[in-house]
Short mmCIF file of C-alpha atoms in Angstrom, two decimals:
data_model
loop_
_atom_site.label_atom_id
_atom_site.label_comp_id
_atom_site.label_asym_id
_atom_site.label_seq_id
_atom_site.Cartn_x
_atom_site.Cartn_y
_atom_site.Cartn_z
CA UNK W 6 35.59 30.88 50.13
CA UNK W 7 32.86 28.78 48.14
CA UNK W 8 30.52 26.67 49.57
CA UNK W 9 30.59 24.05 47.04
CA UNK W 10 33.83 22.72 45.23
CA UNK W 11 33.89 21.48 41.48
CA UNK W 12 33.07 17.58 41.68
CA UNK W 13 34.14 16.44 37.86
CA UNK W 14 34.89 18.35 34.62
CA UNK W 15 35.13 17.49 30.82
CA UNK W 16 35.71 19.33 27.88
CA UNK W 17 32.99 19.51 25.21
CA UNK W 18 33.49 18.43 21.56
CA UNK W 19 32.98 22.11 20.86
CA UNK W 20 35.94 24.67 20.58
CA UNK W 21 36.23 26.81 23.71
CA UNK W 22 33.47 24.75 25.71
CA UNK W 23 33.61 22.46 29.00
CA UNK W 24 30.98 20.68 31.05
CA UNK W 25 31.62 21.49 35.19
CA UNK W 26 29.73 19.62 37.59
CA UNK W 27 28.97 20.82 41.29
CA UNK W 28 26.91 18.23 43.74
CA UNK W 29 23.82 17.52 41.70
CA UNK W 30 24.14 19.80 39.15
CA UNK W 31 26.47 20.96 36.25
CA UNK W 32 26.71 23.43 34.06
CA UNK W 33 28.33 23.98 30.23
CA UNK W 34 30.29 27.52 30.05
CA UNK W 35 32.84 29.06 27.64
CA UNK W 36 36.44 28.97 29.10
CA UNK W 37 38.33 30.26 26.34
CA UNK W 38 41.99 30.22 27.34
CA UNK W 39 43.10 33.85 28.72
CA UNK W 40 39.64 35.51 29.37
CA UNK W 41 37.29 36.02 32.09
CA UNK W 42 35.26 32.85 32.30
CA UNK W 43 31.52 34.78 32.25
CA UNK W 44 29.86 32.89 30.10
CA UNK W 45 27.56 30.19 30.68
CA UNK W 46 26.14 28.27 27.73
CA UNK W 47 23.70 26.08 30.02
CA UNK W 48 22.78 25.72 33.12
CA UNK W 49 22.65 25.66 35.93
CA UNK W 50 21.27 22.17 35.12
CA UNK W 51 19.97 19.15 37.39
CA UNK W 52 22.53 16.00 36.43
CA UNK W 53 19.52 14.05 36.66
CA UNK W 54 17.86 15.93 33.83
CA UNK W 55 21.11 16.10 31.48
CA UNK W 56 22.00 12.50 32.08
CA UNK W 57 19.57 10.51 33.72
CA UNK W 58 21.93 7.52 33.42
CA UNK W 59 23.86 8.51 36.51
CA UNK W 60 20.94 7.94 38.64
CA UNK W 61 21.50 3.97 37.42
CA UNK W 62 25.44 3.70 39.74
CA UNK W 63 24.53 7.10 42.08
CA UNK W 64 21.70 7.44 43.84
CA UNK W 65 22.31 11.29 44.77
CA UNK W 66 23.00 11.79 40.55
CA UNK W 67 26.54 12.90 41.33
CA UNK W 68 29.36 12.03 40.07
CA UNK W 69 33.26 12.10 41.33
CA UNK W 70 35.22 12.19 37.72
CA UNK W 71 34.79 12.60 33.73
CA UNK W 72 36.90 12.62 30.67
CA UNK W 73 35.63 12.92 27.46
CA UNK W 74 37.44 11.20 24.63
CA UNK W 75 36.28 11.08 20.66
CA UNK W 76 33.25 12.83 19.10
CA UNK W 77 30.80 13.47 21.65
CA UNK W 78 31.34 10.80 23.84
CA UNK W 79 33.03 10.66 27.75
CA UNK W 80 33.12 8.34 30.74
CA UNK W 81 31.73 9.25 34.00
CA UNK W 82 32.69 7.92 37.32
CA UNK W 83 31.11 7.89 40.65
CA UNK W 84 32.98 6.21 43.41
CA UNK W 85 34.19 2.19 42.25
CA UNK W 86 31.86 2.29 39.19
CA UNK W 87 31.98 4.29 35.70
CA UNK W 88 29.92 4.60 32.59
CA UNK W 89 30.48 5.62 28.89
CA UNK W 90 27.90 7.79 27.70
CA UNK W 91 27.29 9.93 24.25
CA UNK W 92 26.49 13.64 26.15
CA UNK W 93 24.99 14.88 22.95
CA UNK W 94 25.95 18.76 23.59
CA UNK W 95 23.46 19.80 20.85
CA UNK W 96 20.45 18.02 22.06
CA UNK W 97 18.76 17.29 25.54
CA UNK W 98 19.57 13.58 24.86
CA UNK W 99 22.28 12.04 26.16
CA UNK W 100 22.77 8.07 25.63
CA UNK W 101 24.18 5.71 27.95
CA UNK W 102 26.74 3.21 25.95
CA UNK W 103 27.84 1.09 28.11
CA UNK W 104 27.89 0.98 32.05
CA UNK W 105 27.67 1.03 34.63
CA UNK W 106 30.34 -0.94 35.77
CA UNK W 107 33.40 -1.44 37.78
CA UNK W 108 36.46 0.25 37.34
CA UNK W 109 38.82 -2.35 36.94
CA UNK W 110 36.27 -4.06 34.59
CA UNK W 111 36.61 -1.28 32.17
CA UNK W 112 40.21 -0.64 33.00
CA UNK W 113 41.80 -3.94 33.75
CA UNK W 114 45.24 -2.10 34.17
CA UNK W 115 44.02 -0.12 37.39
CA UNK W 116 43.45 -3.43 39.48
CA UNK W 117 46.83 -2.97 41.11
CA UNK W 118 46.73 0.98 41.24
CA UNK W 119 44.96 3.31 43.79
CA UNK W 120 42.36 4.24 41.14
CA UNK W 121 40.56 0.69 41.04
CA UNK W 122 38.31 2.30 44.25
CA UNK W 123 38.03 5.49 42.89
CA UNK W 124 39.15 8.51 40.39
CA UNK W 125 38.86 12.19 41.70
CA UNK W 126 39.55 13.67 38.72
CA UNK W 127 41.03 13.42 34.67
CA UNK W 128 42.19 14.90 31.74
CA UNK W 129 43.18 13.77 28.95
CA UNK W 130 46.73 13.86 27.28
CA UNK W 131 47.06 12.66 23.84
CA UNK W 132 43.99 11.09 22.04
CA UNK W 133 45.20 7.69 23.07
CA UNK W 134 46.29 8.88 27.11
CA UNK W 135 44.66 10.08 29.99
CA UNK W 136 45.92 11.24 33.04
CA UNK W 137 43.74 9.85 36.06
CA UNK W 138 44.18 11.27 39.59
CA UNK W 139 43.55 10.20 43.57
CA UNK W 140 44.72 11.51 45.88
CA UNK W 141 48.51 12.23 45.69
CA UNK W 142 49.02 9.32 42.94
CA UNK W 143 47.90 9.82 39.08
CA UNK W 144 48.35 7.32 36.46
CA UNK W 145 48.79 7.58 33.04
CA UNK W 146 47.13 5.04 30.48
CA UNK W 147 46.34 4.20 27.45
CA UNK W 148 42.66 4.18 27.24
CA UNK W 149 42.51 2.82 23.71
CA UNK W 150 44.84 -0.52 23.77
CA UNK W 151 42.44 -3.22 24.72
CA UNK W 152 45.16 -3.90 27.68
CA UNK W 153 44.69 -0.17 28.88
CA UNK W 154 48.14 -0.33 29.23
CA UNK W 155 49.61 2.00 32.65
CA UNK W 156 52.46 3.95 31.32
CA UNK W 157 52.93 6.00 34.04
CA UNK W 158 52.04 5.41 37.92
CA UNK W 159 53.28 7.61 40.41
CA UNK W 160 53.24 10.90 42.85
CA UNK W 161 51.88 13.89 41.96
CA UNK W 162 54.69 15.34 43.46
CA UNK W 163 57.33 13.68 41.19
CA UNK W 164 55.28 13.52 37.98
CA UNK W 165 53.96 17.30 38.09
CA UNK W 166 57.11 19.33 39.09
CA UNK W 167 55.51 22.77 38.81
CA UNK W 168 52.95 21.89 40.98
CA UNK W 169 55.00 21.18 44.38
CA UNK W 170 54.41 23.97 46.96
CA UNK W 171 50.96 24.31 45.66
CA UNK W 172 47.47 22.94 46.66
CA UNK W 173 47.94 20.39 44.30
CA UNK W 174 50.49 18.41 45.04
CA UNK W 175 48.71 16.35 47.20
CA UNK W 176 45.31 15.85 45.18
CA UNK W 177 43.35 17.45 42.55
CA UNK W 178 39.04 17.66 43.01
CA UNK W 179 38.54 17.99 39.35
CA UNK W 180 40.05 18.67 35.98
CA UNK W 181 39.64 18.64 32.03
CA UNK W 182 41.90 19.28 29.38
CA UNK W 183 41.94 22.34 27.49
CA UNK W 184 41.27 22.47 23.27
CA UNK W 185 45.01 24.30 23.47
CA UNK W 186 47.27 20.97 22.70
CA UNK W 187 49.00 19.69 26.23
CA UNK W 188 46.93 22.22 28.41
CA UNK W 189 44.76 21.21 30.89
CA UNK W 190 42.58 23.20 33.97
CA UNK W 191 42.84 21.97 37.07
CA UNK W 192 40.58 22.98 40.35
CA UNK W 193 41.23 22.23 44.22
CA UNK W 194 38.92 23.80 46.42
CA UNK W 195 38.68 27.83 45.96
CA UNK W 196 42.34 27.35 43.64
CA UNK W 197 42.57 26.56 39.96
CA UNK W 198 45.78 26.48 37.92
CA UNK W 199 46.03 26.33 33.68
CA UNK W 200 48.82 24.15 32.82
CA UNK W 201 51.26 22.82 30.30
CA UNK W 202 51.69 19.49 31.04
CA UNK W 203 54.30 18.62 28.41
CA UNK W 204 53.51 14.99 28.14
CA UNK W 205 57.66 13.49 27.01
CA UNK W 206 59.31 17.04 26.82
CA UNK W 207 62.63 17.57 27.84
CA UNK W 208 60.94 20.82 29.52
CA UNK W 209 58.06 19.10 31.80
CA UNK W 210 55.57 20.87 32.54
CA UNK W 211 54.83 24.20 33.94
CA UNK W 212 52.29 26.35 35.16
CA UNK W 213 50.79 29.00 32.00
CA UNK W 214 50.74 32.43 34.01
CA UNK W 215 53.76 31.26 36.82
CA UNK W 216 51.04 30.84 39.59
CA UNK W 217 47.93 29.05 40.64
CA UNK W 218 44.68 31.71 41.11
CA UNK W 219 41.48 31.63 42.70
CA UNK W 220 38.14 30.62 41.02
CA UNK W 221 36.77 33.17 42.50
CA UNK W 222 38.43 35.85 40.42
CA UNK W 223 38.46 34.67 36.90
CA UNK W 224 35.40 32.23 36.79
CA UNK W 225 32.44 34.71 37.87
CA UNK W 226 30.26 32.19 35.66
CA UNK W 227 31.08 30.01 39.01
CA UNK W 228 29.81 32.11 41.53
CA UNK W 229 25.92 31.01 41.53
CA UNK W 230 26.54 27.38 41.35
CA UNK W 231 29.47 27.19 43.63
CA UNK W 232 27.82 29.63 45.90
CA UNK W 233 30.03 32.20 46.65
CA UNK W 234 29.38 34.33 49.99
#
């Protein structure tokens, strides 16, 4: 069992490459789709180092939730407040855009939904969509439209068939989609699962592999960071 669980995820601009992020620290490694994930390309890393900005909504320089979206640029979130930053993967200077602020000042759309108090973890699905998560309720919006229009809000459960009878049915700690179109990684305490999430198929989604696996076994970049026994 770790001792630490994966707090927030994002994939990185670059091919192959995703940002993890475990209490106060993170680290960038190389998860490319069927292979051992060995390779770290930095870190372990202090958050408050790589993006001072967080210290400016979390005092601890944690964070709950990311997503990246175009070019180099992602949001962060940390319990009801979020920022939009430029993470800069090929320099040690990362830019805060805009933030911090609320949730549901950023994304109207969520005042009504679970998310407005919180987002435990996202990926995205389309350049346009996202796929935010808390608890056993995700939502799926439109981060683009200036209405950040909801066009999906419901249960893990009946949203994510291949995932009932797993860990995940009832809440995800982090997540980030994969540079493999309409795959994403998703992580719940020692369990991970690689999906298809088939965003309107007529085949829904599905787990890639038929089962969820421990971190343990295919992430041995992990084992430091998430302190393995």
């Amino acid at each position: 069992m770790p001792y630490h669980n994966i707090d927030a995820a994002f994939r990185s601009s670059k091919v192959n490459e995703c940002y993890l992020f475990v209490k106060d620290k993170y680290v960038v490694l190389n998860y490319a789709p069927g292979e051992k994930k060995k390779d770290i390309i930095k870190g372990p890393c202090l958050i408050s180092d790589g993006f001072p900005m967080v210290a400016k909504m979390s005092a601890e320089n944690v964070i709950d939730c990311a997503f990246n979206t175009h070019h180099n640029e992602a949001f962060f979130f940390f319990e009801k407040q979020c920022e939009k930053i430029d993470y800069a993967p090929d320099s040690t200077k990362s830019e805060l855009l805009s933030g911090p602020t609320s949730i549901i000042e950023a994304f109207p759309c969520l005042d009504h939904t679970v998310h407005k108090d919180g987002i435990d973890a996202a990926f995205l699905s389309t350049r346009k969509n996202v796929y935010l998560f808390k608890g056993h309720r995700y939502t799926r919006i439109d981060y683009v439209h200036p209405d950040y229009a909801i066009i999906v809000y419901r249960t893990i459960r009946k949203g994510f068939g291949s995932l009932l009878g797993t860990v995940f049915e009832s809440g995800i700690d982090a997540a980030f989609s994969s540079h493999v179109k309409h795959e994403a990684y998703i992580f719940r305490g020692e369990y991970y699962a690689r999906i298809n999430f088939g965003p309107d198929t007529l085949d829904g989604d599905f787990i890639v592999g038929g089962r969820i696996k421990r971190i343990k076994d295919d992430w041995p970049a992990l084992h430091d960071i998430l302190h393995y026994e």
